Short mmCIF file of C-alpha atoms in Angstrom, two decimals:
data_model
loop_
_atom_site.label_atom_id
_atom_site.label_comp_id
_atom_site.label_asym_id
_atom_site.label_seq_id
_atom_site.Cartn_x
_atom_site.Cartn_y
_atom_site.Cartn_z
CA UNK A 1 82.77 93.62 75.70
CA UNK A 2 82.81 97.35 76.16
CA UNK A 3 83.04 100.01 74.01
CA UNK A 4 84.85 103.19 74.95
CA UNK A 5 84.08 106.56 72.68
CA UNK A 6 86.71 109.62 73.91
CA UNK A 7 85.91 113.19 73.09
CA UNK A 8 87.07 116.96 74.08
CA UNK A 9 90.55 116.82 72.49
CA UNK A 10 91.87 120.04 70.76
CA UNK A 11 94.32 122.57 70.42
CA UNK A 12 94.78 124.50 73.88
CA UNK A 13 97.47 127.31 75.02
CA UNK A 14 99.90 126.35 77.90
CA UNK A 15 98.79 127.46 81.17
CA UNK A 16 94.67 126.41 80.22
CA UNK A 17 92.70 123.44 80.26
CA UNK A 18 90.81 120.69 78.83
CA UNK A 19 88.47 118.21 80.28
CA UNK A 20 88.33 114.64 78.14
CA UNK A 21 85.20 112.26 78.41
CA UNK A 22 85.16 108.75 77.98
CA UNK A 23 81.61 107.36 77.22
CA UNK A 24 81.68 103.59 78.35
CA UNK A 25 79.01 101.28 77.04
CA UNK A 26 78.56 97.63 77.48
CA UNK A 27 77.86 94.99 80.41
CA UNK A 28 78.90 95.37 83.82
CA UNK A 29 81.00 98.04 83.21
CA UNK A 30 81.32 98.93 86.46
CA UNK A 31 83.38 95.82 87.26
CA UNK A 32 86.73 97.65 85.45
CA UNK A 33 89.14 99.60 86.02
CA UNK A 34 89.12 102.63 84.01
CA UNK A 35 92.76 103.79 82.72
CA UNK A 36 93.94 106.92 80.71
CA UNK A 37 97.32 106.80 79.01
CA UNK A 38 98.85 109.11 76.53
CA UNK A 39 101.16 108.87 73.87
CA UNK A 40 103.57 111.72 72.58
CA UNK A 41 105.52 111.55 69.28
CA UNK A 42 108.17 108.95 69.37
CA UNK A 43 107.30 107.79 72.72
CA UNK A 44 105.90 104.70 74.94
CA UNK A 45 102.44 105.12 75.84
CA UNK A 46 102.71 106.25 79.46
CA UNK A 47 100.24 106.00 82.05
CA UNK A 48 98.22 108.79 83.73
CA UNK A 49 95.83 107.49 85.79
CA UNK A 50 93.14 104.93 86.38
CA UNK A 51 90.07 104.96 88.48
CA UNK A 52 87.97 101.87 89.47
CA UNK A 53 84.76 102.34 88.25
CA UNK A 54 82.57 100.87 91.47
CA UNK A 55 84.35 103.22 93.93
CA UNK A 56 85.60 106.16 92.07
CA UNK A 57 88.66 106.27 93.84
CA UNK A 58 91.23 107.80 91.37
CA UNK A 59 94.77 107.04 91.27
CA UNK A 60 96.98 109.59 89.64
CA UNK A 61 100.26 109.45 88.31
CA UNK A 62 103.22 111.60 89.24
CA UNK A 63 103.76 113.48 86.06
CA UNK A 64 100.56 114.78 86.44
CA UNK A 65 99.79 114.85 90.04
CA UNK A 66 98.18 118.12 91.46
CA UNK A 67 96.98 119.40 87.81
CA UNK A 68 94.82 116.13 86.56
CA UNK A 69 91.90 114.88 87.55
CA UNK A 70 90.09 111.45 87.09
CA UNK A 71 86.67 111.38 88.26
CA UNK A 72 83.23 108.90 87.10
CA UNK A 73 79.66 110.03 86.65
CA UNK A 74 77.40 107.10 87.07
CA UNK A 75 74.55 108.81 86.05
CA UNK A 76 76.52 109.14 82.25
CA UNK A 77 78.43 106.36 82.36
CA UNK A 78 80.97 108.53 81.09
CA UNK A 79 84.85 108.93 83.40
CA UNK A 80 86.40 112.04 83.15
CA UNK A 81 90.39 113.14 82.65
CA UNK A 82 89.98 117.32 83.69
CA UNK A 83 93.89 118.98 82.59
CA UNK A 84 94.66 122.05 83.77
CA UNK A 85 97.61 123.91 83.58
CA UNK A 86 98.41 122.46 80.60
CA UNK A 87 102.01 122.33 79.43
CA UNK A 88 103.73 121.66 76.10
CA UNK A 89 104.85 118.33 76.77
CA UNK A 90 101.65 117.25 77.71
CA UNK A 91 101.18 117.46 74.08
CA UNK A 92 100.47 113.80 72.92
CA UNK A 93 97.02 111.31 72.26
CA UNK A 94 95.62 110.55 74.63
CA UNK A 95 93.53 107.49 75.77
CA UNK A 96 90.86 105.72 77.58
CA UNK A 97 91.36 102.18 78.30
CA UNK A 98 89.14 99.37 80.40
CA UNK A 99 90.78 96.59 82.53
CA UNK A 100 89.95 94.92 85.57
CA UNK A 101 92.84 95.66 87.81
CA UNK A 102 94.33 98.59 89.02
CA UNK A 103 98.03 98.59 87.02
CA UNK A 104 100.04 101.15 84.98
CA UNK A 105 100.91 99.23 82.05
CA UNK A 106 98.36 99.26 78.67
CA UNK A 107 99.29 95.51 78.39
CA UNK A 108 96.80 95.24 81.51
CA UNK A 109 93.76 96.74 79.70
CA UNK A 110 91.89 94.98 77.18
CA UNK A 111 89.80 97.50 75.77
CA UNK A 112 90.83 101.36 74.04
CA UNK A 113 89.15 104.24 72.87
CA UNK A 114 90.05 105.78 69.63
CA UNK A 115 92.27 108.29 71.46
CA UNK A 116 92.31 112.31 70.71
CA UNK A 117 94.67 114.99 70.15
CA UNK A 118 95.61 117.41 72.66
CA UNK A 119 98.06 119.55 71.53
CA UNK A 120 99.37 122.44 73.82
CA UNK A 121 100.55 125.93 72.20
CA UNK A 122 103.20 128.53 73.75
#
């Protein structure tokens, strides 16, 4: 079991940015495969990117490709989604999710944060 704990959501204008944290607790950890996903209003929870947590090799997805960034800090056991440029329809929850294989679908990740709001103003 691992617990996940998200924080850093908020209300943001387009054009800025946000960094989200994932604290990740529990035992060996560093055996998954760390996802985010997001979810707007009325839609399928679609994948951003995933990172394996041993390697820290991020893999991004093209939607947000060139503005988000997944990165790991061992030392806080905490994985990272940094937004910038932010635009209104990245407006949705977003979440942190734990698996152990690199895949784009939240069917393939056993564990969730709570998710948080990011909401994007223009």
């Amino acid at each position: 079991q691992v617990q996940l704990v998200e924080s850093g959501g908020g209300l943001v204008q387009a054009g800025g940015s946000l960094r989200l944290s994932c604290a990740v607790t529990g035992r060996s950890f560093s055996s998954y495969v760390m996802g985010w996903f997001r979810q707007g209003t009325g839609k399928e929870r679609e994948f951003v990117g995933n990172i394996r947590w041993s390697s820290g090799i991020p893999v991004h997805a093209d939607s947000v490709r060139g503005r988000f960034t997944i990165s790991r800090d061992n030392a806080e056991n905490t994985v990272y989604l940094q937004m910038n440029s932010l635009k209104s329809e990245d407006t949705a929850v977003y979440y942190c999710a734990a698996g152990y294989v690199r895949a784009a679908s939240p069917r393939d990740y056993a564990y969730w944060g709570q998710g948080t709001q990011v909401t994007v103003s223009s």
